[in-house]
């Protein structure tokens, strides 16, 4: 009887230690993700509404586009971000945080952030060129992604720029 109780006691201690270690590992996993490398976010040009479910073939083609354009989009974003000095970037972050806390959105948020940081005329021109290049690349990617969709799937995409000569379902 002593032998069986020792085995049961040993097994219960082992289970307790294993569950404690496993629990610690599970709790540590999310924290490691925050302090480790940032997970690369999907560029907006590739994002689709939740109502659209891609077929395996469509997803494969979107993945090919991601591979083809990921570096180009990242470089274009870097050009835009590199225009600002570290002090300007810090001021932009703080202004964005403050404006968002005040409930500003869209154009109001952008205006508040832009007003918080003064940039030189040269920086303004370089920024405008870099943003134009980025927008052009994003538009190119978006058009290629939308071209992969069926007519039914395209109906779930919101059309921007209504009233600028575009049709209701133009994509």
PDB file of C-alpha atoms in Angstrom:
ATOM      1  CA  UNK A   1       0.000   0.000   0.000  1.00  0.00           C
ATOM      2  CA  UNK A   2       2.865   2.378   0.792  1.00  0.00           C
ATOM      3  CA  UNK A   3       4.335   1.684  -2.615  1.00  0.00           C
ATOM      4  CA  UNK A   4       1.128   2.674  -4.454  1.00  0.00           C
ATOM      5  CA  UNK A   5       0.652   5.819  -2.367  1.00  0.00           C
ATOM      6  CA  UNK A   6       4.260   6.856  -3.110  1.00  0.00           C
ATOM      7  CA  UNK A   7       3.673   6.382  -6.828  1.00  0.00           C
ATOM      8  CA  UNK A   8       0.433   8.355  -6.712  1.00  0.00           C
ATOM      9  CA  UNK A   9       2.080  11.088  -4.649  1.00  0.00           C
ATOM     10  CA  UNK A  10       5.041  11.257  -7.058  1.00  0.00           C
ATOM     11  CA  UNK A  11       2.720  11.365 -10.068  1.00  0.00           C
ATOM     12  CA  UNK A  12       0.605  14.140  -8.567  1.00  0.00           C
ATOM     13  CA  UNK A  13       3.729  16.191  -7.754  1.00  0.00           C
ATOM     14  CA  UNK A  14       4.998  15.680 -11.324  1.00  0.00           C
ATOM     15  CA  UNK A  15       1.623  16.767 -12.743  1.00  0.00           C
ATOM     16  CA  UNK A  16       1.580  19.825 -10.506  1.00  0.00           C
ATOM     17  CA  UNK A  17       5.108  20.859 -11.569  1.00  0.00           C
ATOM     18  CA  UNK A  18       4.326  20.234 -15.250  1.00  0.00           C
ATOM     19  CA  UNK A  19       1.122  22.288 -15.109  1.00  0.00           C
ATOM     20  CA  UNK A  20       2.944  25.114 -13.322  1.00  0.00           C
ATOM     21  CA  UNK A  21       5.674  25.149 -15.969  1.00  0.00           C
ATOM     22  CA  UNK A  22       3.156  24.948 -18.788  1.00  0.00           C
ATOM     23  CA  UNK A  23       1.101  27.770 -17.286  1.00  0.00           C
ATOM     24  CA  UNK A  24       4.196  29.947 -16.948  1.00  0.00           C
ATOM     25  CA  UNK A  25       5.160  29.240 -20.556  1.00  0.00           C
ATOM     26  CA  UNK A  26       1.683  30.143 -21.811  1.00  0.00           C
ATOM     27  CA  UNK A  27       1.666  33.393 -19.835  1.00  0.00           C
ATOM     28  CA  UNK A  28       5.162  34.301 -21.022  1.00  0.00           C
ATOM     29  CA  UNK A  29       4.366  33.699 -24.701  1.00  0.00           C
ATOM     30  CA  UNK A  30       2.246  36.841 -25.292  1.00  0.00           C
ATOM     31  CA  UNK A  31       4.752  39.005 -23.430  1.00  0.00           C
ATOM     32  CA  UNK A  32       7.603  37.727 -25.587  1.00  0.00           C
ATOM     33  CA  UNK A  33       5.693  38.775 -28.713  1.00  0.00           C
ATOM     34  CA  UNK A  34       5.414  42.361 -27.494  1.00  0.00           C
ATOM     35  CA  UNK A  35       9.077  42.742 -26.640  1.00  0.00           C
ATOM     36  CA  UNK A  36      10.389  40.731 -29.592  1.00  0.00           C
ATOM     37  CA  UNK A  37      10.337  41.710 -33.224  1.00  0.00           C
ATOM     38  CA  UNK A  38       7.235  43.440 -34.456  1.00  0.00           C
ATOM     39  CA  UNK A  39       4.926  41.287 -36.486  1.00  0.00           C
ATOM     40  CA  UNK A  40       4.738  42.726 -39.976  1.00  0.00           C
ATOM     41  CA  UNK A  41       1.282  44.182 -40.442  1.00  0.00           C
ATOM     42  CA  UNK A  42      -0.556  43.533 -43.671  1.00  0.00           C
ATOM     43  CA  UNK A  43      -0.450  46.695 -45.795  1.00  0.00           C
ATOM     44  CA  UNK A  44      -3.858  48.323 -46.247  1.00  0.00           C
ATOM     45  CA  UNK A  45      -3.736  47.710 -49.995  1.00  0.00           C
ATOM     46  CA  UNK A  46      -4.162  43.975 -49.333  1.00  0.00           C
ATOM     47  CA  UNK A  47      -6.909  44.198 -46.719  1.00  0.00           C
ATOM     48  CA  UNK A  48     -10.406  43.149 -47.690  1.00  0.00           C
ATOM     49  CA  UNK A  49     -13.724  43.425 -45.846  1.00  0.00           C
ATOM     50  CA  UNK A  50     -14.654  40.503 -43.598  1.00  0.00           C
ATOM     51  CA  UNK A  51     -17.598  39.754 -45.890  1.00  0.00           C
ATOM     52  CA  UNK A  52     -15.167  38.648 -48.619  1.00  0.00           C
ATOM     53  CA  UNK A  53     -13.847  35.114 -48.379  1.00  0.00           C
ATOM     54  CA  UNK A  54     -11.151  34.302 -50.905  1.00  0.00           C
ATOM     55  CA  UNK A  55     -10.923  30.967 -52.665  1.00  0.00           C
ATOM     56  CA  UNK A  56      -7.665  29.035 -52.333  1.00  0.00           C
ATOM     57  CA  UNK A  57      -6.676  30.136 -55.833  1.00  0.00           C
ATOM     58  CA  UNK A  58      -7.443  33.802 -55.076  1.00  0.00           C
ATOM     59  CA  UNK A  59      -5.517  33.622 -51.790  1.00  0.00           C
ATOM     60  CA  UNK A  60      -2.522  32.120 -53.585  1.00  0.00           C
ATOM     61  CA  UNK A  61      -2.556  34.982 -56.094  1.00  0.00           C
ATOM     62  CA  UNK A  62      -2.876  37.575 -53.300  1.00  0.00           C
ATOM     63  CA  UNK A  63       0.062  35.920 -51.531  1.00  0.00           C
ATOM     64  CA  UNK A  64       2.088  36.218 -54.761  1.00  0.00           C
ATOM     65  CA  UNK A  65       1.220  39.924 -54.922  1.00  0.00           C
ATOM     66  CA  UNK A  66       2.254  40.318 -51.282  1.00  0.00           C
ATOM     67  CA  UNK A  67       5.599  38.715 -52.064  1.00  0.00           C
ATOM     68  CA  UNK A  68       6.063  40.912 -55.123  1.00  0.00           C
ATOM     69  CA  UNK A  69       5.040  44.210 -53.494  1.00  0.00           C
ATOM     70  CA  UNK A  70       5.926  43.836 -49.796  1.00  0.00           C
ATOM     71  CA  UNK A  71       9.453  45.180 -50.222  1.00  0.00           C
ATOM     72  CA  UNK A  72       8.337  47.982 -52.532  1.00  0.00           C
ATOM     73  CA  UNK A  73       5.610  49.106 -50.117  1.00  0.00           C
ATOM     74  CA  UNK A  74       7.980  48.909 -47.168  1.00  0.00           C
ATOM     75  CA  UNK A  75      10.578  51.013 -49.017  1.00  0.00           C
ATOM     76  CA  UNK A  76       7.962  53.608 -49.971  1.00  0.00           C
ATOM     77  CA  UNK A  77       6.755  53.826 -46.346  1.00  0.00           C
ATOM     78  CA  UNK A  78      10.347  54.164 -45.179  1.00  0.00           C
ATOM     79  CA  UNK A  79      10.881  57.090 -47.568  1.00  0.00           C
ATOM     80  CA  UNK A  80       7.875  58.866 -46.079  1.00  0.00           C
ATOM     81  CA  UNK A  81       8.934  58.181 -42.483  1.00  0.00           C
ATOM     82  CA  UNK A  82      12.606  59.040 -43.027  1.00  0.00           C
ATOM     83  CA  UNK A  83      11.747  62.619 -43.968  1.00  0.00           C
ATOM     84  CA  UNK A  84      11.138  63.478 -40.312  1.00  0.00           C
ATOM     85  CA  UNK A  85      13.878  63.945 -37.739  1.00  0.00           C
ATOM     86  CA  UNK A  86      13.662  61.822 -34.562  1.00  0.00           C
ATOM     87  CA  UNK A  87      12.384  64.879 -32.661  1.00  0.00           C
ATOM     88  CA  UNK A  88       9.705  65.499 -35.279  1.00  0.00           C
ATOM     89  CA  UNK A  89       8.633  61.838 -35.178  1.00  0.00           C
ATOM     90  CA  UNK A  90       8.293  62.040 -31.402  1.00  0.00           C
ATOM     91  CA  UNK A  91       6.214  65.222 -31.689  1.00  0.00           C
ATOM     92  CA  UNK A  92       4.037  63.571 -34.364  1.00  0.00           C
ATOM     93  CA  UNK A  93       3.385  60.537 -32.140  1.00  0.00           C
ATOM     94  CA  UNK A  94       2.481  62.722 -29.172  1.00  0.00           C
ATOM     95  CA  UNK A  95       0.248  64.975 -31.271  1.00  0.00           C
ATOM     96  CA  UNK A  96      -1.516  61.957 -32.792  1.00  0.00           C
ATOM     97  CA  UNK A  97      -2.069  60.465 -29.352  1.00  0.00           C
ATOM     98  CA  UNK A  98      -3.409  63.748 -27.943  1.00  0.00           C
ATOM     99  CA  UNK A  99      -5.692  64.410 -30.921  1.00  0.00           C
ATOM    100  CA  UNK A 100      -7.078  60.858 -30.807  1.00  0.00           C
ATOM    101  CA  UNK A 101      -7.709  61.214 -27.073  1.00  0.00           C
ATOM    102  CA  UNK A 102      -9.653  64.387 -27.846  1.00  0.00           C
ATOM    103  CA  UNK A 103     -11.840  62.332 -30.171  1.00  0.00           C
ATOM    104  CA  UNK A 104     -10.503  63.744 -33.421  1.00  0.00           C
ATOM    105  CA  UNK A 105     -10.692  61.484 -36.451  1.00  0.00           C
ATOM    106  CA  UNK A 106      -9.936  61.612 -40.149  1.00  0.00           C
ATOM    107  CA  UNK A 107      -9.095  65.039 -41.524  1.00  0.00           C
ATOM    108  CA  UNK A 108      -9.337  66.724 -38.110  1.00  0.00           C
ATOM    109  CA  UNK A 109      -6.785  64.286 -36.684  1.00  0.00           C
ATOM    110  CA  UNK A 110      -4.451  64.788 -39.658  1.00  0.00           C
ATOM    111  CA  UNK A 111      -4.718  68.585 -39.403  1.00  0.00           C
ATOM    112  CA  UNK A 112      -3.972  68.530 -35.676  1.00  0.00           C
ATOM    113  CA  UNK A 113      -0.951  66.298 -36.184  1.00  0.00           C
ATOM    114  CA  UNK A 114       0.360  68.337 -39.122  1.00  0.00           C
ATOM    115  CA  UNK A 115      -0.032  71.567 -37.152  1.00  0.00           C
ATOM    116  CA  UNK A 116       1.983  70.155 -34.241  1.00  0.00           C
ATOM    117  CA  UNK A 117       5.157  69.703 -36.283  1.00  0.00           C
ATOM    118  CA  UNK A 118       6.763  72.368 -38.399  1.00  0.00           C
ATOM    119  CA  UNK A 119       8.731  71.068 -41.337  1.00  0.00           C
ATOM    120  CA  UNK A 120      10.898  72.948 -43.796  1.00  0.00           C
ATOM    121  CA  UNK A 121       9.816  73.719 -47.345  1.00  0.00           C
ATOM    122  CA  UNK A 122      12.309  71.144 -48.580  1.00  0.00           C
ATOM    123  CA  UNK A 123      10.847  68.522 -46.236  1.00  0.00           C
ATOM    124  CA  UNK A 124       7.326  69.420 -47.411  1.00  0.00           C
ATOM    125  CA  UNK A 125       8.274  68.889 -51.048  1.00  0.00           C
ATOM    126  CA  UNK A 126      10.112  65.648 -50.339  1.00  0.00           C
ATOM    127  CA  UNK A 127       7.203  64.444 -48.213  1.00  0.00           C
ATOM    128  CA  UNK A 128       4.680  65.267 -50.935  1.00  0.00           C
ATOM    129  CA  UNK A 129       6.743  63.362 -53.518  1.00  0.00           C
ATOM    130  CA  UNK A 130       7.202  60.358 -51.226  1.00  0.00           C
ATOM    131  CA  UNK A 131       3.496  60.273 -50.328  1.00  0.00           C
ATOM    132  CA  UNK A 132       2.552  60.513 -53.998  1.00  0.00           C
ATOM    133  CA  UNK A 133       4.860  57.581 -54.806  1.00  0.00           C
ATOM    134  CA  UNK A 134       3.402  55.541 -51.936  1.00  0.00           C
ATOM    135  CA  UNK A 135      -0.193  56.322 -52.947  1.00  0.00           C
ATOM    136  CA  UNK A 136       0.529  55.354 -56.543  1.00  0.00           C
ATOM    137  CA  UNK A 137       2.030  52.036 -55.453  1.00  0.00           C
ATOM    138  CA  UNK A 138      -0.875  51.338 -53.088  1.00  0.00           C
ATOM    139  CA  UNK A 139      -3.356  52.092 -55.871  1.00  0.00           C
ATOM    140  CA  UNK A 140      -1.526  49.735 -58.232  1.00  0.00           C
ATOM    141  CA  UNK A 141      -1.607  46.931 -55.658  1.00  0.00           C
ATOM    142  CA  UNK A 142      -5.239  47.570 -54.776  1.00  0.00           C
ATOM    143  CA  UNK A 143      -6.286  47.418 -58.430  1.00  0.00           C
ATOM    144  CA  UNK A 144      -4.503  44.089 -58.853  1.00  0.00           C
ATOM    145  CA  UNK A 145      -6.144  42.660 -55.726  1.00  0.00           C
ATOM    146  CA  UNK A 146      -9.613  43.845 -56.759  1.00  0.00           C
ATOM    147  CA  UNK A 147      -9.076  42.400 -60.250  1.00  0.00           C
ATOM    148  CA  UNK A 148      -8.806  38.942 -58.636  1.00  0.00           C
ATOM    149  CA  UNK A 149     -12.286  39.214 -57.097  1.00  0.00           C
ATOM    150  CA  UNK A 150     -15.566  38.005 -58.538  1.00  0.00           C
ATOM    151  CA  UNK A 151     -18.311  40.520 -59.316  1.00  0.00           C
ATOM    152  CA  UNK A 152     -20.169  39.352 -56.205  1.00  0.00           C
ATOM    153  CA  UNK A 153     -17.097  39.898 -54.023  1.00  0.00           C
ATOM    154  CA  UNK A 154     -16.506  43.351 -55.534  1.00  0.00           C
ATOM    155  CA  UNK A 155     -19.940  44.455 -54.331  1.00  0.00           C
ATOM    156  CA  UNK A 156     -18.640  44.318 -50.730  1.00  0.00           C
ATOM    157  CA  UNK A 157     -15.919  46.877 -51.409  1.00  0.00           C
ATOM    158  CA  UNK A 158     -16.706  50.477 -50.509  1.00  0.00           C
ATOM    159  CA  UNK A 159     -16.003  52.893 -53.330  1.00  0.00           C
ATOM    160  CA  UNK A 160     -14.067  55.992 -52.336  1.00  0.00           C
ATOM    161  CA  UNK A 161     -14.434  59.232 -54.211  1.00  0.00           C
ATOM    162  CA  UNK A 162     -18.154  59.146 -55.014  1.00  0.00           C
ATOM    163  CA  UNK A 163     -19.126  62.228 -56.936  1.00  0.00           C
ATOM    164  CA  UNK A 164     -15.761  62.504 -58.663  1.00  0.00           C
ATOM    165  CA  UNK A 165     -16.981  60.986 -61.914  1.00  0.00           C
ATOM    166  CA  UNK A 166     -16.680  57.374 -60.797  1.00  0.00           C
ATOM    167  CA  UNK A 167     -19.536  54.947 -61.148  1.00  0.00           C
ATOM    168  CA  UNK A 168     -21.339  53.466 -58.180  1.00  0.00           C
ATOM    169  CA  UNK A 169     -19.512  50.125 -58.340  1.00  0.00           C
ATOM    170  CA  UNK A 170     -16.227  51.309 -59.811  1.00  0.00           C
ATOM    171  CA  UNK A 171     -13.254  49.651 -58.269  1.00  0.00           C
TER     172      UNK A 171
END
